[in-house]
Amino acid sequence: MTDSRDADATRLATESLAQDDPTGWFERLYVEAADGTAVVPWDAPEPNALLVDWLERHARAGGGTRAMVVGCGLGRDAEHLAELGFETTAFDVAETAIKTARERFPDSPVDYVVGDLLDPPAEWNGAFDLVVESITVQSLPVTVRDVATANVARMVAPGGDLLVIAGIAEEGAKADGPPWPLTRAEIDAFATGDLRPVEVEQASPAGKPNFVRWRAVFHRG
Ligand SMILES: C[S@@+](CC[C@H](N)C(=O)[O-])C[C@H]1O[C@@H](n2cnc3c(N)ncnc32)[C@H](O)[C@@H]1O
């Protein structure tokens, strides 16, 4: 266990990326965390405040509509959506993240699934009324960004919405990631086909004015 919350992720990502493996480090990080020897920096007790706030302000409750959480990690956002009544599916490439989420929430109605955003099952195309993508696309190298972005967008059902939360990069800036935050153009790139931007803002959670993120909403007509 190291002192900084990011240190274990940085160590494992550096090893993985040096072997041209963009995602292998996530599983190793979750395995070490399950053993109590590493910290998952995004493992927070509460759901993402920018998601909670958006759902509240737009009076969004599930009512049995289908939600998908991309790169769900340990399940905090998926559980929140399920509590609001969304029929929620949540996937992650890391088997141990999914196993740990199921163990943390043994009575959960969430359908936790191991899956790869870079190769998602065809039946997820157009299958979800609300798709939530929070800081997963930015955790993948820019070489796979176009594929990851397109695969997120593809999951939104006709009449459905996509909510993207991501770190902010200036146009032309080179990040030594992970993460590789998104430029405005990379946010706009989620709008493919009839998926249209509704609101693209730079938002911060209440009481954290310096913690600014993209919060972008798209709607499929
Ligand atoms: C930075 S974490 C964010 C977790 C969560 N979305 C959150 O907001 O706390 C990125 C997550 O995406 C997962 N992930 C990375 N690449 C993925 C892929 N290709 N397919 C599915 N999940 C992936 C990782 O295992 C990790 O749980």
PDB file of C-alpha atoms and ligand atoms in Angstrom:
ATOM      1  CA  MET A   1       0.000   0.000   0.000  1.00  0.00           C
ATOM      2  CA  THR A   2       1.432   3.382  -0.974  1.00  0.00           C
ATOM      3  CA  ASP A   3       0.762   6.859   0.408  1.00  0.00           C
ATOM      4  CA  SER A   4      -0.701   8.613  -2.614  1.00  0.00           C
ATOM      5  CA  ARG A   5      -4.155   7.474  -3.765  1.00  0.00           C
ATOM      6  CA  ASP A   6      -2.930   7.443  -7.380  1.00  0.00           C
ATOM      7  CA  ALA A   7       0.397   5.708  -6.860  1.00  0.00           C
ATOM      8  CA  ASP A   8      -0.726   2.082  -7.314  1.00  0.00           C
ATOM      9  CA  ALA A   9      -2.765   2.905 -10.412  1.00  0.00           C
ATOM     10  CA  THR A  10       0.171   4.822 -11.886  1.00  0.00           C
ATOM     11  CA  ARG A  11       2.613   1.968 -11.199  1.00  0.00           C
ATOM     12  CA  LEU A  12       0.388  -0.711 -12.741  1.00  0.00           C
ATOM     13  CA  ALA A  13      -0.672   1.455 -15.696  1.00  0.00           C
ATOM     14  CA  THR A  14       2.945   2.247 -16.534  1.00  0.00           C
ATOM     15  CA  GLU A  15       3.811  -1.472 -16.647  1.00  0.00           C
ATOM     16  CA  SER A  16       0.726  -2.345 -18.680  1.00  0.00           C
ATOM     17  CA  LEU A  17       1.083   0.438 -21.228  1.00  0.00           C
ATOM     18  CA  ALA A  18       4.767  -0.398 -21.735  1.00  0.00           C
ATOM     19  CA  GLN A  19       3.531  -3.803 -22.960  1.00  0.00           C
ATOM     20  CA  ASP A  20       1.007  -2.187 -25.297  1.00  0.00           C
ATOM     21  CA  ASP A  21      -1.858  -3.411 -23.119  1.00  0.00           C
ATOM     22  CA  PRO A  22      -4.279  -0.493 -22.572  1.00  0.00           C
ATOM     23  CA  THR A  23      -6.607  -2.223 -20.098  1.00  0.00           C
ATOM     24  CA  GLY A  24      -4.739  -5.039 -18.290  1.00  0.00           C
ATOM     25  CA  TRP A  25      -3.730  -2.798 -15.399  1.00  0.00           C
ATOM     26  CA  PHE A  26      -7.296  -2.293 -14.245  1.00  0.00           C
ATOM     27  CA  GLU A  27      -7.715  -5.979 -13.364  1.00  0.00           C
ATOM     28  CA  ARG A  28      -4.336  -6.084 -11.598  1.00  0.00           C
ATOM     29  CA  LEU A  29      -5.265  -2.971  -9.602  1.00  0.00           C
ATOM     30  CA  TYR A  30      -8.615  -4.435  -8.498  1.00  0.00           C
ATOM     31  CA  VAL A  31      -6.931  -7.745  -7.557  1.00  0.00           C
ATOM     32  CA  GLU A  32      -4.331  -5.955  -5.426  1.00  0.00           C
ATOM     33  CA  ALA A  33      -7.056  -3.790  -3.861  1.00  0.00           C
ATOM     34  CA  ALA A  34      -9.105  -6.896  -3.029  1.00  0.00           C
ATOM     35  CA  ASP A  35      -5.986  -8.267  -1.309  1.00  0.00           C
ATOM     36  CA  GLY A  36      -5.637  -5.009   0.611  1.00  0.00           C
ATOM     37  CA  THR A  37      -2.284  -4.104  -0.956  1.00  0.00           C
ATOM     38  CA  ALA A  38      -3.373  -1.291  -3.286  1.00  0.00           C
ATOM     39  CA  VAL A  39      -5.784   1.627  -3.490  1.00  0.00           C
ATOM     40  CA  VAL A  40      -8.302   2.166  -6.291  1.00  0.00           C
ATOM     41  CA  PRO A  41      -8.244   5.966  -6.536  1.00  0.00           C
ATOM     42  CA  TRP A  42     -11.822   6.274  -7.850  1.00  0.00           C
ATOM     43  CA  ASP A  43     -13.279   4.019  -5.150  1.00  0.00           C
ATOM     44  CA  ALA A  44     -15.518   6.535  -3.388  1.00  0.00           C
ATOM     45  CA  PRO A  45     -18.303   5.766  -0.928  1.00  0.00           C
ATOM     46  CA  GLU A  46     -20.821   8.016  -2.685  1.00  0.00           C
ATOM     47  CA  PRO A  47     -22.073   8.112  -6.278  1.00  0.00           C
ATOM     48  CA  ASN A  48     -20.587  10.782  -8.507  1.00  0.00           C
ATOM     49  CA  ALA A  49     -22.007  14.126  -7.337  1.00  0.00           C
ATOM     50  CA  LEU A  50     -22.248  15.431 -10.905  1.00  0.00           C
ATOM     51  CA  LEU A  51     -24.446  12.458 -11.812  1.00  0.00           C
ATOM     52  CA  VAL A  52     -26.588  12.756  -8.663  1.00  0.00           C
ATOM     53  CA  ASP A  53     -27.094  16.484  -9.203  1.00  0.00           C
ATOM     54  CA  TRP A  54     -28.011  16.041 -12.889  1.00  0.00           C
ATOM     55  CA  LEU A  55     -30.535  13.325 -12.098  1.00  0.00           C
ATOM     56  CA  GLU A  56     -32.095  15.506  -9.381  1.00  0.00           C
ATOM     57  CA  ARG A  57     -32.244  18.684 -11.451  1.00  0.00           C
ATOM     58  CA  HIS A  58     -33.816  16.913 -14.389  1.00  0.00           C
ATOM     59  CA  ALA A  59     -36.173  14.972 -12.107  1.00  0.00           C
ATOM     60  CA  ARG A  60     -34.885  11.802 -13.671  1.00  0.00           C
ATOM     61  CA  ALA A  61     -36.141   8.631 -12.071  1.00  0.00           C
ATOM     62  CA  GLY A  62     -36.059   5.232 -13.626  1.00  0.00           C
ATOM     63  CA  GLY A  63     -39.617   3.973 -13.677  1.00  0.00           C
ATOM     64  CA  GLY A  64     -38.325   0.754 -15.148  1.00  0.00           C
ATOM     65  CA  THR A  65     -36.415   2.405 -17.986  1.00  0.00           C
ATOM     66  CA  ARG A  66     -33.086   0.852 -18.879  1.00  0.00           C
ATOM     67  CA  ALA A  67     -29.788   2.374 -17.776  1.00  0.00           C
ATOM     68  CA  MET A  68     -26.261   1.319 -18.675  1.00  0.00           C
ATOM     69  CA  VAL A  69     -23.157   2.279 -16.696  1.00  0.00           C
ATOM     70  CA  VAL A  70     -19.974   2.082 -18.761  1.00  0.00           C
ATOM     71  CA  GLY A  71     -16.798   1.045 -16.915  1.00  0.00           C
ATOM     72  CA  CYS A  72     -18.790   0.764 -13.701  1.00  0.00           C
ATOM     73  CA  GLY A  73     -15.848  -0.048 -11.428  1.00  0.00           C
ATOM     74  CA  LEU A  74     -17.107  -0.947  -7.968  1.00  0.00           C
ATOM     75  CA  GLY A  75     -20.714  -0.008  -8.665  1.00  0.00           C
ATOM     76  CA  ARG A  76     -21.385   3.259  -6.844  1.00  0.00           C
ATOM     77  CA  ASP A  77     -23.143   4.950  -9.784  1.00  0.00           C
ATOM     78  CA  ALA A  78     -24.972   1.797 -10.886  1.00  0.00           C
ATOM     79  CA  GLU A  79     -26.396   1.322  -7.390  1.00  0.00           C
ATOM     80  CA  HIS A  80     -27.635   4.924  -7.351  1.00  0.00           C
ATOM     81  CA  LEU A  81     -29.434   4.475 -10.666  1.00  0.00           C
ATOM     82  CA  ALA A  82     -30.991   1.224  -9.466  1.00  0.00           C
ATOM     83  CA  GLU A  83     -32.197   2.957  -6.278  1.00  0.00           C
ATOM     84  CA  LEU A  84     -33.917   5.536  -8.488  1.00  0.00           C
ATOM     85  CA  GLY A  85     -35.764   2.759 -10.281  1.00  0.00           C
ATOM     86  CA  PHE A  86     -33.697   2.311 -13.420  1.00  0.00           C
ATOM     87  CA  GLU A  87     -33.413  -1.252 -14.656  1.00  0.00           C
ATOM     88  CA  THR A  88     -29.648  -1.068 -14.552  1.00  0.00           C
ATOM     89  CA  THR A  89     -26.894  -2.949 -16.354  1.00  0.00           C
ATOM     90  CA  ALA A  90     -23.293  -2.103 -15.497  1.00  0.00           C
ATOM     91  CA  PHE A  91     -20.159  -3.465 -17.097  1.00  0.00           C
ATOM     92  CA  ASP A  92     -16.429  -3.361 -16.597  1.00  0.00           C
ATOM     93  CA  VAL A  93     -13.482  -4.967 -18.347  1.00  0.00           C
ATOM     94  CA  ALA A  94     -11.998  -6.000 -14.988  1.00  0.00           C
ATOM     95  CA  GLU A  95     -13.464  -9.277 -13.699  1.00  0.00           C
ATOM     96  CA  THR A  96     -12.428  -8.471 -10.153  1.00  0.00           C
ATOM     97  CA  ALA A  97     -14.231  -5.110 -10.246  1.00  0.00           C
ATOM     98  CA  ILE A  98     -17.430  -6.939 -11.171  1.00  0.00           C
ATOM     99  CA  LYS A  99     -16.856  -9.637  -8.552  1.00  0.00           C
ATOM    100  CA  THR A 100     -16.172  -7.019  -5.867  1.00  0.00           C
ATOM    101  CA  ALA A 101     -19.233  -4.965  -6.835  1.00  0.00           C
ATOM    102  CA  ARG A 102     -21.434  -8.070  -6.554  1.00  0.00           C
ATOM    103  CA  GLU A 103     -19.911  -8.846  -3.155  1.00  0.00           C
ATOM    104  CA  ARG A 104     -20.407  -5.285  -1.917  1.00  0.00           C
ATOM    105  CA  PHE A 105     -24.041  -5.229  -3.018  1.00  0.00           C
ATOM    106  CA  PRO A 106     -25.237  -8.837  -2.668  1.00  0.00           C
ATOM    107  CA  ASP A 107     -28.929  -7.932  -2.880  1.00  0.00           C
ATOM    108  CA  SER A 108     -28.502  -5.517  -5.742  1.00  0.00           C
ATOM    109  CA  PRO A 109     -30.901  -5.599  -8.688  1.00  0.00           C
ATOM    110  CA  VAL A 110     -28.074  -4.321 -10.924  1.00  0.00           C
ATOM    111  CA  ASP A 111     -26.993  -6.703 -13.660  1.00  0.00           C
ATOM    112  CA  TYR A 112     -23.191  -6.555 -13.273  1.00  0.00           C
ATOM    113  CA  VAL A 113     -21.416  -7.885 -16.363  1.00  0.00           C
ATOM    114  CA  VAL A 114     -17.802  -8.320 -17.455  1.00  0.00           C
ATOM    115  CA  GLY A 115     -17.489  -6.588 -20.816  1.00  0.00           C
ATOM    116  CA  ASP A 116     -15.094  -4.648 -22.990  1.00  0.00           C
ATOM    117  CA  LEU A 117     -16.055  -1.215 -24.273  1.00  0.00           C
ATOM    118  CA  LEU A 118     -13.691  -1.831 -27.187  1.00  0.00           C
ATOM    119  CA  ASP A 119     -15.680  -4.926 -28.197  1.00  0.00           C
ATOM    120  CA  PRO A 120     -19.173  -4.735 -26.665  1.00  0.00           C
ATOM    121  CA  PRO A 121     -21.900  -7.299 -27.408  1.00  0.00           C
ATOM    122  CA  ALA A 122     -24.088  -6.416 -30.372  1.00  0.00           C
ATOM    123  CA  GLU A 123     -27.248  -6.655 -28.271  1.00  0.00           C
ATOM    124  CA  TRP A 124     -26.232  -3.505 -26.379  1.00  0.00           C
ATOM    125  CA  ASN A 125     -26.622  -1.415 -29.555  1.00  0.00           C
ATOM    126  CA  GLY A 126     -29.508   1.019 -29.068  1.00  0.00           C
ATOM    127  CA  ALA A 127     -30.623  -0.857 -25.953  1.00  0.00           C
ATOM    128  CA  PHE A 128     -30.508   1.734 -23.132  1.00  0.00           C
ATOM    129  CA  ASP A 129     -32.662   4.778 -22.318  1.00  0.00           C
ATOM    130  CA  LEU A 130     -29.865   6.299 -20.251  1.00  0.00           C
ATOM    131  CA  VAL A 131     -26.167   5.588 -20.773  1.00  0.00           C
ATOM    132  CA  VAL A 132     -23.738   6.942 -18.175  1.00  0.00           C
ATOM    133  CA  GLU A 133     -20.075   7.251 -19.101  1.00  0.00           C
ATOM    134  CA  SER A 134     -18.009   8.667 -16.256  1.00  0.00           C
ATOM    135  CA  ILE A 135     -14.212   8.943 -16.677  1.00  0.00           C
ATOM    136  CA  THR A 136     -13.804   5.620 -18.504  1.00  0.00           C
ATOM    137  CA  VAL A 137     -13.095   6.849 -22.049  1.00  0.00           C
ATOM    138  CA  GLN A 138     -10.429   9.173 -20.620  1.00  0.00           C
ATOM    139  CA  SER A 139      -8.789   6.230 -18.848  1.00  0.00           C
ATOM    140  CA  LEU A 140      -8.013   4.610 -22.230  1.00  0.00           C
ATOM    141  CA  PRO A 141      -5.162   5.724 -24.514  1.00  0.00           C
ATOM    142  CA  VAL A 142      -6.082   8.207 -27.241  1.00  0.00           C
ATOM    143  CA  THR A 143      -5.257   5.562 -29.869  1.00  0.00           C
ATOM    144  CA  VAL A 144      -8.557   3.806 -29.007  1.00  0.00           C
ATOM    145  CA  ARG A 145     -10.583   6.936 -28.254  1.00  0.00           C
ATOM    146  CA  ASP A 146     -12.583   6.957 -31.473  1.00  0.00           C
ATOM    147  CA  VAL A 147     -13.666   3.330 -31.010  1.00  0.00           C
ATOM    148  CA  ALA A 148     -14.497   3.829 -27.325  1.00  0.00           C
ATOM    149  CA  THR A 149     -16.502   7.000 -28.035  1.00  0.00           C
ATOM    150  CA  ALA A 150     -18.464   5.423 -30.879  1.00  0.00           C
ATOM    151  CA  ASN A 151     -19.239   2.310 -28.840  1.00  0.00           C
ATOM    152  CA  VAL A 152     -20.594   4.394 -25.929  1.00  0.00           C
ATOM    153  CA  ALA A 153     -22.799   6.436 -28.269  1.00  0.00           C
ATOM    154  CA  ARG A 154     -24.095   3.325 -30.028  1.00  0.00           C
ATOM    155  CA  MET A 155     -25.713   2.000 -26.830  1.00  0.00           C
ATOM    156  CA  VAL A 156     -28.256   4.845 -26.587  1.00  0.00           C
ATOM    157  CA  ALA A 157     -31.801   3.794 -27.535  1.00  0.00           C
ATOM    158  CA  PRO A 158     -34.067   5.931 -29.752  1.00  0.00           C
ATOM    159  CA  GLY A 159     -35.441   8.646 -27.458  1.00  0.00           C
ATOM    160  CA  GLY A 160     -32.665   7.955 -24.940  1.00  0.00           C
ATOM    161  CA  ASP A 161     -29.942  10.074 -23.350  1.00  0.00           C
ATOM    162  CA  LEU A 162     -26.204   9.840 -22.843  1.00  0.00           C
ATOM    163  CA  LEU A 163     -24.501  11.547 -19.902  1.00  0.00           C
ATOM    164  CA  VAL A 164     -20.725  11.975 -20.187  1.00  0.00           C
ATOM    165  CA  ILE A 165     -18.549  13.118 -17.277  1.00  0.00           C
ATOM    166  CA  ALA A 166     -14.873  13.648 -18.077  1.00  0.00           C
ATOM    167  CA  GLY A 167     -11.776  15.620 -17.257  1.00  0.00           C
ATOM    168  CA  ILE A 168     -11.100  18.704 -19.375  1.00  0.00           C
ATOM    169  CA  ALA A 169      -8.181  19.083 -21.791  1.00  0.00           C
ATOM    170  CA  GLU A 170      -7.262  22.131 -23.811  1.00  0.00           C
ATOM    171  CA  GLU A 171      -7.206  21.626 -27.574  1.00  0.00           C
ATOM    172  CA  GLY A 172      -3.747  20.414 -28.631  1.00  0.00           C
ATOM    173  CA  ALA A 173      -2.597  19.631 -25.083  1.00  0.00           C
ATOM    174  CA  LYS A 174      -0.670  16.382 -24.664  1.00  0.00           C
ATOM    175  CA  ALA A 175      -1.415  14.463 -21.469  1.00  0.00           C
ATOM    176  CA  ASP A 176       1.000  11.953 -19.992  1.00  0.00           C
ATOM    177  CA  GLY A 177      -1.864   9.696 -18.968  1.00  0.00           C
ATOM    178  CA  PRO A 178      -3.710   7.901 -17.704  1.00  0.00           C
ATOM    179  CA  PRO A 179      -5.922   9.800 -17.559  1.00  0.00           C
ATOM    180  CA  TRP A 180      -6.105  11.460 -20.945  1.00  0.00           C
ATOM    181  CA  PRO A 181      -8.790  14.130 -20.383  1.00  0.00           C
ATOM    182  CA  LEU A 182     -11.109  15.091 -23.233  1.00  0.00           C
ATOM    183  CA  THR A 183     -11.038  18.201 -25.385  1.00  0.00           C
ATOM    184  CA  ARG A 184     -14.258  19.944 -26.417  1.00  0.00           C
ATOM    185  CA  ALA A 185     -13.909  18.320 -29.846  1.00  0.00           C
ATOM    186  CA  GLU A 186     -13.633  14.894 -28.223  1.00  0.00           C
ATOM    187  CA  ILE A 187     -16.800  15.589 -26.218  1.00  0.00           C
ATOM    188  CA  ASP A 188     -18.578  16.724 -29.379  1.00  0.00           C
ATOM    189  CA  ALA A 189     -17.520  13.464 -31.044  1.00  0.00           C
ATOM    190  CA  PHE A 190     -20.101  11.533 -28.976  1.00  0.00           C
ATOM    191  CA  ALA A 191     -22.749  13.193 -31.174  1.00  0.00           C
ATOM    192  CA  THR A 192     -22.917  10.734 -34.039  1.00  0.00           C
ATOM    193  CA  GLY A 193     -25.885  10.008 -36.291  1.00  0.00           C
ATOM    194  CA  ASP A 194     -29.079  11.257 -34.647  1.00  0.00           C
ATOM    195  CA  LEU A 195     -27.466  11.546 -31.194  1.00  0.00           C
ATOM    196  CA  ARG A 196     -27.467  15.315 -30.603  1.00  0.00           C
ATOM    197  CA  PRO A 197     -25.880  17.442 -27.860  1.00  0.00           C
ATOM    198  CA  VAL A 198     -28.423  18.892 -25.418  1.00  0.00           C
ATOM    199  CA  GLU A 199     -26.096  20.541 -22.935  1.00  0.00           C
ATOM    200  CA  VAL A 200     -22.294  20.673 -22.705  1.00  0.00           C
ATOM    201  CA  GLU A 201     -21.029  22.402 -19.570  1.00  0.00           C
ATOM    202  CA  GLN A 202     -18.017  22.630 -17.296  1.00  0.00           C
ATOM    203  CA  ALA A 203     -19.411  21.767 -13.884  1.00  0.00           C
ATOM    204  CA  SER A 204     -18.149  21.243 -10.364  1.00  0.00           C
ATOM    205  CA  PRO A 205     -19.835  19.485  -7.450  1.00  0.00           C
ATOM    206  CA  ALA A 206     -21.254  21.652  -4.653  1.00  0.00           C
ATOM    207  CA  GLY A 207     -18.476  22.805  -2.321  1.00  0.00           C
ATOM    208  CA  LYS A 208     -15.673  21.803  -4.750  1.00  0.00           C
ATOM    209  CA  PRO A 209     -15.281  24.812  -7.072  1.00  0.00           C
ATOM    210  CA  ASN A 210     -11.819  23.736  -8.231  1.00  0.00           C
ATOM    211  CA  PHE A 211     -12.932  20.249  -9.260  1.00  0.00           C
ATOM    212  CA  VAL A 212     -14.218  21.102 -12.736  1.00  0.00           C
ATOM    213  CA  ARG A 213     -15.310  18.412 -15.218  1.00  0.00           C
ATOM    214  CA  TRP A 214     -17.138  18.154 -18.506  1.00  0.00           C
ATOM    215  CA  ARG A 215     -20.752  17.217 -18.004  1.00  0.00           C
ATOM    216  CA  ALA A 216     -22.322  16.646 -21.387  1.00  0.00           C
ATOM    217  CA  VAL A 217     -25.783  15.377 -22.257  1.00  0.00           C
ATOM    218  CA  PHE A 218     -26.814  13.986 -25.632  1.00  0.00           C
ATOM    219  CA  HIS A 219     -30.270  12.898 -26.805  1.00  0.00           C
ATOM    220  CA  ARG A 220     -31.161  10.486 -29.577  1.00  0.00           C
ATOM    221  CA  GLY A 221     -34.161  11.749 -31.498  1.00  0.00           C
TER     222      GLY A 221
HETATM  223  C1  LIG B   1     -11.221   5.619 -14.008  1.00  0.00           C
HETATM  224  S1  LIG B   1     -12.212   4.227 -13.670  1.00  0.00           S
HETATM  225  C2  LIG B   1     -13.826   4.949 -13.483  1.00  0.00           C
HETATM  226  C3  LIG B   1     -14.791   4.053 -12.787  1.00  0.00           C
HETATM  227  C4  LIG B   1     -16.205   4.631 -12.655  1.00  0.00           C
HETATM  228  N1  LIG B   1     -16.810   4.858 -13.952  1.00  0.00           N
HETATM  229  C5  LIG B   1     -16.203   5.889 -11.851  1.00  0.00           C
HETATM  230  O1  LIG B   1     -16.646   6.929 -12.336  1.00  0.00           O
HETATM  231  O2  LIG B   1     -15.767   5.841 -10.703  1.00  0.00           O
HETATM  232  C6  LIG B   1     -12.328   3.465 -15.251  1.00  0.00           C
HETATM  233  C7  LIG B   1     -13.066   2.153 -15.197  1.00  0.00           C
HETATM  234  O3  LIG B   1     -13.266   1.682 -16.520  1.00  0.00           O
HETATM  235  C8  LIG B   1     -12.910   0.332 -16.607  1.00  0.00           C
HETATM  236  N2  LIG B   1     -12.475   0.097 -17.991  1.00  0.00           N
HETATM  237  C9  LIG B   1     -11.318   0.478 -18.559  1.00  0.00           C
HETATM  238  N3  LIG B   1     -11.282   0.091 -19.840  1.00  0.00           N
HETATM  239  C10 LIG B   1     -12.447  -0.543 -20.081  1.00  0.00           C
HETATM  240  C11 LIG B   1     -12.989  -1.188 -21.222  1.00  0.00           C
HETATM  241  N4  LIG B   1     -12.308  -1.258 -22.368  1.00  0.00           N
HETATM  242  N5  LIG B   1     -14.206  -1.729 -21.118  1.00  0.00           N
HETATM  243  C12 LIG B   1     -14.899  -1.678 -19.941  1.00  0.00           C
HETATM  244  N6  LIG B   1     -14.430  -1.102 -18.826  1.00  0.00           N
HETATM  245  C13 LIG B   1     -13.209  -0.532 -18.898  1.00  0.00           C
HETATM  246  C14 LIG B   1     -11.818   0.136 -15.573  1.00  0.00           C
HETATM  247  O4  LIG B   1     -11.669  -1.197 -15.153  1.00  0.00           O
HETATM  248  C15 LIG B   1     -12.310   1.061 -14.470  1.00  0.00           C
HETATM  249  O5  LIG B   1     -13.177   0.398 -13.591  1.00  0.00           O
END
